[in-house]
Coordinates of C-alpha atoms in Angstrom, one line a residue:
M14 CA -6.5 -1.5 0.2
I15 CA -8.8 0.9 1.5
W16 CA -12.2 2.3 -0.2
N17 CA -13.2 5.2 1.6
E18 CA -9.9 6.5 3.0
E19 CA -11.1 9.7 4.2
M20 CA -13.9 8.1 6.5
E21 CA -12.4 4.5 7.4
T22 CA -8.9 6.3 8.5
M23 CA -10.4 9.3 10.3
N24 CA -9.3 10.7 13.5
I25 CA -10.9 9.7 16.2
D26 CA -11.3 13.3 17.7
D27 CA -13.0 14.6 14.1
K28 CA -14.7 11.2 14.0
K29 CA -16.4 12.0 17.4
E30 CA -17.0 15.7 16.3
H31 CA -18.6 14.3 13.1
Q32 CA -20.5 11.5 14.9
L33 CA -22.3 13.9 17.2
K34 CA -23.6 16.3 14.0
L35 CA -25.0 13.1 12.7
L36 CA -26.4 11.8 16.1
Q37 CA -28.3 15.2 16.6
E38 CA -29.8 15.4 13.2
T39 CA -30.9 11.7 13.2
V40 CA -32.6 12.4 16.5
K41 CA -34.3 15.3 15.7
K42 CA -35.1 13.6 12.7
A43 CA -36.8 10.4 14.3
Y44 CA -38.7 12.7 17.1
E45 CA -40.3 15.2 14.5
N46 CA -41.2 12.3 12.2
V47 CA -41.7 9.1 13.8
P48 CA -44.7 9.4 16.3
F49 CA -43.1 6.2 17.9
Y50 CA -40.0 7.7 19.1
K51 CA -41.8 11.2 19.8
K52 CA -43.8 9.4 22.0
K53 CA -41.0 6.9 23.3
F54 CA -39.0 10.6 24.4
D55 CA -41.6 12.2 26.1
E56 CA -42.6 9.4 28.3
I57 CA -39.4 9.8 29.8
G58 CA -38.6 13.5 29.4
V59 CA -36.0 13.7 26.4
K60 CA -36.4 16.6 24.0
P61 CA -33.8 16.7 20.7
E62 CA -31.6 19.6 22.4
D63 CA -30.6 17.1 25.1
I64 CA -28.1 15.4 23.1
K65 CA -25.4 17.9 23.6
E66 CA -22.3 15.0 23.5
L67 CA -21.8 11.6 22.0
K68 CA -22.2 9.9 26.1
D69 CA -25.8 11.3 26.2
I70 CA -27.0 9.0 23.7
E71 CA -27.4 6.9 27.3
K72 CA -30.2 9.4 27.8
L73 CA -32.2 8.0 24.6
P74 CA -34.7 4.9 24.8
F75 CA -33.8 1.1 23.2
T76 CA -35.5 0.2 20.5
T77 CA -36.5 -3.5 20.1
K78 CA -37.6 -6.1 17.7
T79 CA -41.0 -6.4 19.5
D80 CA -41.5 -2.4 18.9
L81 CA -40.6 -2.7 14.7
R82 CA -43.3 -5.7 14.9
E83 CA -45.7 -3.4 16.6
S84 CA -45.2 -0.6 14.1
Y85 CA -45.5 -3.0 10.9
P86 CA -46.0 -2.3 8.5
F87 CA -44.9 1.2 7.8
G88 CA -45.0 3.0 11.4
M89 CA -40.6 3.5 11.4
F90 CA -40.6 5.4 8.3
A91 CA -39.6 9.1 8.8
V92 CA -40.0 9.8 5.3
N93 CA -43.3 9.6 3.0
E94 CA -43.9 6.4 1.4
E95 CA -43.4 7.7 -1.9
E96 CA -39.4 8.5 -1.0
I97 CA -39.0 4.7 -0.2
V98 CA -37.7 3.2 -3.3
E99 CA -36.5 -0.3 -1.7
I100 CA -38.1 -2.2 0.8
H101 CA -37.2 -5.2 3.0
T102 CA -38.3 -7.6 6.0
T103 CA -36.9 -10.2 8.2
S104 CA -38.8 -13.7 7.7
G105 CA -41.1 -13.4 10.7
T106 CA -40.7 -17.0 11.9
T107 CA -41.3 -15.9 15.5
G108 CA -44.2 -13.5 14.6
K109 CA -44.9 -10.4 12.0
P110 CA -41.7 -9.8 10.2
T111 CA -39.8 -6.1 10.8
V112 CA -39.7 -4.1 8.0
S113 CA -36.9 -2.2 6.7
G114 CA -37.7 1.0 4.5
Y115 CA -34.6 2.4 2.0
T116 CA -34.7 5.9 0.3
E117 CA -32.0 6.3 -2.8
R118 CA -29.9 7.8 -0.3
D119 CA -30.0 4.8 1.5
I120 CA -29.3 2.3 -0.9
E121 CA -26.1 4.8 -1.8
I122 CA -25.0 4.2 2.0
W123 CA -25.9 0.7 1.8
G124 CA -23.7 -0.1 -1.7
E125 CA -21.0 2.4 0.2
V126 CA -20.5 -0.2 3.3
I127 CA -20.9 -3.2 1.0
A128 CA -18.2 -1.6 -1.1
R129 CA -15.8 -1.3 1.9
A130 CA -16.4 -5.0 2.7
I131 CA -15.4 -6.0 -0.8
T132 CA -12.4 -4.1 -0.5
M133 CA -11.4 -5.7 2.6
A134 CA -11.4 -9.1 0.5
D135 CA -9.1 -7.3 -2.2
G136 CA -12.0 -6.7 -4.2
T137 CA -11.9 -4.2 -7.3
K138 CA -13.5 -3.8 -10.2
K139 CA -12.0 -6.3 -12.0
D140 CA -13.4 -9.4 -9.5
I141 CA -16.3 -11.3 -10.5
I142 CA -18.4 -11.5 -7.6
Q143 CA -20.7 -15.3 -7.0
N144 CA -23.5 -13.9 -5.0
C145 CA -25.3 -16.8 -3.3
Y146 CA -26.9 -15.0 -0.7
G147 CA -31.1 -15.0 -1.6
Y148 CA -32.9 -12.4 -3.2
G149 CA -35.8 -10.9 -2.7
L150 CA -37.0 -9.3 0.8
F151 CA -34.0 -10.9 2.4
T152 CA -31.2 -8.2 2.7
G153 CA -28.5 -10.4 1.9
G154 CA -28.7 -10.6 -1.5
L155 CA -29.0 -7.2 -2.6
G156 CA -27.2 -5.8 0.1
I157 CA -24.3 -7.3 -1.7
H158 CA -25.3 -6.5 -5.2
H159 CA -25.6 -2.9 -4.3
G160 CA -22.2 -3.2 -3.1
G161 CA -20.6 -4.7 -5.9
Y162 CA -22.4 -2.2 -8.3
K163 CA -20.5 0.4 -6.1
L164 CA -17.6 -1.3 -6.3
G165 CA -17.6 -1.5 -10.4
A166 CA -17.1 -5.3 -10.2
T167 CA -19.1 -8.2 -12.0
V168 CA -21.9 -9.5 -9.5
I169 CA -23.4 -13.0 -10.8
P170 CA -26.7 -12.8 -9.0
I171 CA -27.3 -16.6 -8.6
S172 CA -29.1 -16.3 -5.2
A173 CA -29.3 -19.3 -3.1
G174 CA -29.5 -22.8 -3.8
N175 CA -29.2 -25.0 -7.4
T176 CA -26.2 -26.3 -6.2
N177 CA -24.9 -28.1 -9.5
R178 CA -25.7 -25.0 -11.1
Q179 CA -23.4 -23.0 -8.5
I180 CA -20.8 -25.3 -9.2
E181 CA -20.7 -25.0 -12.9
I182 CA -20.5 -21.3 -12.7
L183 CA -17.7 -21.2 -9.9
K184 CA -16.1 -23.4 -12.9
D185 CA -16.9 -21.7 -16.1
F186 CA -16.8 -18.1 -14.9
Q187 CA -14.0 -18.1 -12.9
S188 CA -15.6 -16.4 -9.9
T189 CA -13.0 -14.9 -7.8
I190 CA -15.3 -13.9 -4.7
L191 CA -18.1 -16.2 -3.1
T192 CA -20.6 -14.2 -0.7
C193 CA -23.0 -16.9 0.8
T194 CA -23.7 -18.0 5.0
P195 CA -20.6 -20.2 6.2
S196 CA -22.8 -23.4 6.2
Y197 CA -23.9 -22.9 2.7
A198 CA -19.9 -22.2 1.5
M199 CA -19.0 -25.5 3.9
Y200 CA -21.6 -27.4 1.8
L201 CA -20.5 -26.3 -1.8
A202 CA -17.0 -27.2 -0.7
E203 CA -18.0 -30.8 0.4
V204 CA -19.6 -30.9 -3.3
L205 CA -16.6 -29.6 -5.0
E206 CA -14.4 -32.6 -3.2
K207 CA -17.2 -35.0 -3.9
E208 CA -16.9 -34.4 -7.7
G209 CA -12.9 -34.4 -7.6
I210 CA -12.6 -30.8 -8.2
E211 CA -9.6 -29.3 -6.9
K212 CA -9.5 -25.7 -5.3
E213 CA -7.2 -25.2 -8.5
D214 CA -9.8 -25.9 -10.8
I215 CA -11.5 -23.0 -9.5
N216 CA -10.5 -19.5 -9.1
L217 CA -11.7 -18.3 -5.7
K218 CA -9.5 -16.0 -3.9
S219 CA -11.8 -14.8 -1.2
G220 CA -15.2 -15.3 0.4
I221 CA -17.4 -13.0 2.5
F222 CA -19.5 -15.2 4.6
G223 CA -22.3 -13.9 7.0
A224 CA -26.1 -13.9 8.4
E225 CA -25.2 -17.3 10.9
M226 CA -22.7 -17.3 13.8
W227 CA -19.7 -19.3 13.2
T228 CA -16.3 -20.1 14.3
E229 CA -12.5 -19.6 13.9
E230 CA -12.3 -23.6 13.3
M231 CA -15.1 -23.0 10.7
R232 CA -12.8 -20.4 8.7
E233 CA -9.8 -22.4 9.1
E234 CA -11.8 -25.5 7.2
L235 CA -13.4 -22.8 4.5
E236 CA -10.1 -21.7 3.9
R237 CA -8.2 -25.2 3.6
K238 CA -11.2 -26.7 1.6
L239 CA -11.5 -23.9 -0.9
G240 CA -8.2 -21.8 -1.1
I241 CA -9.7 -18.6 -0.2
I242 CA -9.2 -16.0 2.5
A243 CA -12.6 -16.5 4.7
L244 CA -13.9 -13.2 6.0
N245 CA -17.3 -12.3 8.3
I246 CA -19.5 -9.7 7.7
Y247 CA -22.1 -8.5 9.9
G248 CA -25.5 -6.9 9.8
L249 CA -29.3 -6.9 10.2
T250 CA -32.2 -6.1 8.6
E251 CA -33.0 -3.7 11.2
V252 CA -30.3 -1.7 10.6
I253 CA -29.3 -1.9 7.0
G254 CA -28.7 -5.4 6.2
P255 CA -25.3 -7.1 5.8
G256 CA -22.3 -4.7 5.8
V257 CA -22.3 -2.9 9.2
A258 CA -19.5 -4.3 9.9
T259 CA -16.5 -7.0 8.8
E260 CA -13.3 -8.1 8.7
C261 CA -10.3 -7.0 7.1
K262 CA -7.4 -9.6 6.1
I263 CA -5.8 -8.8 9.9
K264 CA -8.8 -10.6 11.2
K265 CA -8.8 -9.3 14.3
G266 CA -12.2 -8.1 14.5
L267 CA -14.9 -6.6 12.5
H268 CA -14.9 -3.2 11.4
I269 CA -18.1 -1.2 12.0
S270 CA -18.6 1.5 9.6
D271 CA -19.4 4.3 12.5
D272 CA -20.0 6.7 10.5
H273 CA -23.3 5.3 9.6
F274 CA -23.6 3.1 12.3
Y275 CA -22.8 3.9 16.0
P276 CA -22.3 1.6 18.4
E277 CA -22.6 0.6 22.4
I278 CA -22.1 -2.4 24.3
I279 CA -24.8 -2.9 27.2
N280 CA -25.1 -5.2 30.3
S281 CA -28.2 -7.1 29.1
K282 CA -29.4 -6.6 32.4
T283 CA -29.0 -3.7 33.8
K284 CA -28.7 -1.8 30.4
K285 CA -25.7 -0.1 31.1
T286 CA -23.1 0.7 28.6
L287 CA -19.8 -1.6 29.1
D288 CA -16.2 -0.2 28.5
E289 CA -14.1 -1.1 25.7
G290 CA -13.2 -4.6 25.4
Q291 CA -16.1 -5.8 27.6
K292 CA -18.3 -8.1 26.4
G293 CA -22.0 -7.7 26.3
E294 CA -25.3 -7.0 24.0
L295 CA -24.3 -4.8 20.7
V296 CA -26.6 -1.7 20.5
L297 CA -26.7 0.4 17.1
T298 CA -28.1 3.7 16.1
T299 CA -28.4 4.4 12.8
I300 CA -27.0 8.2 12.3
T301 CA -27.4 8.7 8.3
R302 CA -30.2 6.9 7.4
E303 CA -33.4 9.0 5.8
G304 CA -36.5 6.5 5.1
M305 CA -35.6 4.6 9.0
P306 CA -33.6 6.0 11.3
V307 CA -33.3 3.1 13.8
I308 CA -32.0 4.8 17.5
R309 CA -30.3 2.2 20.2
F310 CA -31.5 -0.9 18.6
R311 CA -31.0 -3.7 21.0
T312 CA -29.3 -6.4 18.7
K313 CA -29.4 -9.2 21.1
D314 CA -25.9 -10.5 19.5
I315 CA -22.9 -10.8 22.4
T316 CA -19.7 -9.5 21.4
S317 CA -17.0 -6.9 22.7
I318 CA -15.7 -3.6 21.2
T319 CA -12.2 -1.9 20.5
W320 CA -11.3 1.4 19.8
E321 CA -7.3 0.7 19.0
K322 CA -6.2 1.2 15.4
C323 CA -6.0 -1.5 13.2
E324 CA -2.8 -3.1 11.6
C325 CA -4.5 -2.4 8.6
G326 CA -4.4 1.1 8.9
R327 CA -8.3 2.0 9.7
T328 CA -9.3 3.8 12.8
T329 CA -13.1 2.2 13.1
P330 CA -13.7 0.5 16.0
R331 CA -14.1 -3.3 15.9
M332 CA -16.4 -5.8 17.2
S333 CA -15.4 -9.6 18.1
R334 CA -16.7 -12.4 16.4
V335 CA -20.2 -12.4 17.8
T336 CA -20.2 -15.9 20.1
G337 CA -24.1 -15.9 20.8
R338 CA -27.3 -14.0 21.1
T339 CA -29.3 -13.3 24.2
D340 CA -32.6 -14.9 23.0
D341 CA -31.2 -18.0 21.3
M342 CA -28.4 -18.7 23.8
L343 CA -29.4 -22.3 25.8
K344 CA -29.9 -22.7 29.1
I345 CA -29.2 -26.4 30.2
R346 CA -29.1 -27.6 33.8
G347 CA -28.6 -24.2 34.7
V348 CA -25.7 -23.7 32.5
I349 CA -25.4 -21.1 29.8
V350 CA -24.5 -23.2 26.4
F351 CA -24.3 -21.4 22.9
P352 CA -23.8 -23.5 19.6
S353 CA -20.9 -21.5 18.6
Q354 CA -18.8 -23.5 22.0
I355 CA -20.1 -27.2 20.7
E356 CA -19.1 -26.3 16.9
R357 CA -15.9 -25.4 18.6
A358 CA -15.2 -28.2 20.3
L359 CA -16.0 -30.3 17.0
L360 CA -13.8 -28.6 14.5
K361 CA -10.9 -29.9 16.8
I362 CA -11.4 -33.4 16.1
D363 CA -10.4 -34.8 12.8
G364 CA -12.6 -36.7 10.7
L365 CA -15.8 -34.9 11.7
S366 CA -17.8 -32.6 9.3
P367 CA -18.4 -29.3 10.2
N368 CA -22.5 -30.2 9.6
Y369 CA -23.7 -31.0 13.2
Q370 CA -27.2 -30.7 14.8
I371 CA -27.9 -30.2 18.6
I372 CA -31.3 -31.4 20.3
V373 CA -32.7 -30.4 23.5
T374 CA -35.5 -32.6 25.1
R375 CA -36.5 -32.6 29.0
P376 CA -37.5 -36.0 29.4
G377 CA -38.3 -36.2 32.8
N378 CA -36.9 -33.1 35.3
L379 CA -33.6 -32.7 33.6
D380 CA -32.8 -31.7 30.6
E381 CA -30.7 -33.4 27.7
I382 CA -28.7 -32.8 25.0
E383 CA -27.7 -35.0 22.0
V384 CA -25.3 -33.9 19.5
K385 CA -25.5 -35.6 16.1
V386 CA -22.6 -35.2 14.0
E387 CA -21.8 -36.2 10.5
A388 CA -18.3 -38.1 10.3
T389 CA -16.2 -39.0 7.5
E390 CA -16.1 -42.4 6.0
S391 CA -12.9 -42.6 7.3
L392 CA -14.0 -42.3 10.9
F393 CA -16.6 -44.7 10.4
S394 CA -15.9 -48.4 11.9
D395 CA -17.8 -51.8 11.7
E396 CA -17.0 -52.3 15.3
M397 CA -19.3 -51.2 17.5
K398 CA -17.0 -50.9 20.2
E399 CA -14.8 -48.4 18.1
M400 CA -17.5 -46.4 17.6
E401 CA -18.3 -45.9 21.1
E402 CA -15.2 -44.7 21.9
I403 CA -14.9 -42.1 19.4
E404 CA -18.1 -41.1 20.5
K405 CA -17.3 -41.3 24.1
N406 CA -14.0 -39.2 22.9
I407 CA -16.4 -36.1 21.1
A408 CA -18.6 -36.2 24.1
L409 CA -15.6 -35.7 26.0
Q410 CA -14.1 -32.7 24.0
I411 CA -17.9 -31.1 24.4
H412 CA -17.6 -31.4 27.6
K413 CA -14.3 -29.9 28.3
E414 CA -15.6 -26.6 26.3
I415 CA -19.3 -26.4 28.0
G416 CA -18.7 -27.8 31.3
I417 CA -21.5 -30.2 31.3
R418 CA -22.4 -34.3 29.6
V419 CA -24.0 -34.6 26.1
D420 CA -24.7 -37.4 24.6
V421 CA -22.9 -37.6 21.3
S422 CA -24.4 -40.0 17.6
L423 CA -22.0 -40.3 15.0
V424 CA -24.0 -40.2 11.8
E425 CA -23.2 -40.9 8.3
S426 CA -22.0 -38.3 6.0
E427 CA -24.7 -36.3 4.2
S428 CA -27.4 -37.5 6.1
L429 CA -28.3 -34.1 8.0
P430 CA -30.2 -31.4 6.7
R431 CA -29.1 -29.1 4.3
S432 CA -29.6 -25.6 4.5
E433 CA -29.3 -22.9 1.5
G434 CA -29.6 -19.9 4.1
K435 CA -29.4 -19.8 7.6
A436 CA -28.1 -23.7 9.3
V437 CA -30.7 -25.2 11.8
R438 CA -28.2 -26.1 14.6
V439 CA -30.5 -26.5 17.5
V440 CA -33.7 -28.3 17.8
D441 CA -35.5 -27.2 20.7
H442 CA -37.8 -30.1 22.4
R443 CA -38.2 -28.9 25.4
K444 CA -41.8 -27.4 26.7
F445 CA -41.9 -24.2 29.0
D446 CA -45.8 -23.6 29.3

């Protein structure tokens, strides 16, 4: 099923013509209405009329999260404030939050791209969506809500948390689609299992999971435990929120709604655009947003893009699963490590929970990593020697994946902290001052 067949299956040449027109309009709007962009363009000697073909986007300056924070709160808006009907922000945990403003038209666009995402998960107006993303300033909850409304489905706005109530609603309302972070979905699956509720006792068929990185191994676990098809959704507040890209059931990359968000992949160091299939930093330009157009936003997410037509029939470009970020990767003894690599190793071992925590320290001059991972009761043993052997085996598997040695500590099930939002996987105690 395809929600918007005209745009999602458009001929590539027609798409490029359509994108160029929208890009030219966006660049002109940003230059004329956002002082930040006028100043940026003038500094490098670029004018809107210089955009004559899509490749000319490379002439334009990048936008960073720092730029958005420095424009706090409304400095990036391209319309009068009375035209803004909704505002969202990031958490602001590393400084001032970034603000995202939406006009009525922007909310329609958001609903459109989320409707595409829900349709990719076999969603129709007959479905009941249990939306466990947080409502409020976070974009997750309302983003999914707008899309469910656009599709005509029934949305249960339960938001995050209150797990016992979530389980009750799953059973009583027979929800068919679950939307939340993958780590919270796994927690729900654990609670269902603990309470003796079989997947046949609920009516879920699909899950749309995002807001944090997760692995193929976690997908397999979620599908097995919940009896669903688990699909990845990608988005970010600075661009619009969830719905920038979503997987279809083929599961060979996330379809980018490139009639609204123009994607590039760049080398983070050289800032040069990379070719199709090469892995680098994702850069996004909004080409239809009214309230807050964003030009060449550096997401810091590491991925690659293919423009091959998908088996599902869509011609939209597909981005590979995000494997890490240029700003949250760990550099350990000169080796770059991403939490997803450790997760991949852990989920290959029977008897381990997908709940883990990576603790990085520097007691002397060398970095050390401890991986705490929950084990099922069947894996625990009264024999200390046997437990040590299990931990050594886990450490070996992680070493094969990341190339450096780590210490592993098996901990009891449910002993690590749970999160209703993004899971906290890394605790870095190193001091770099």
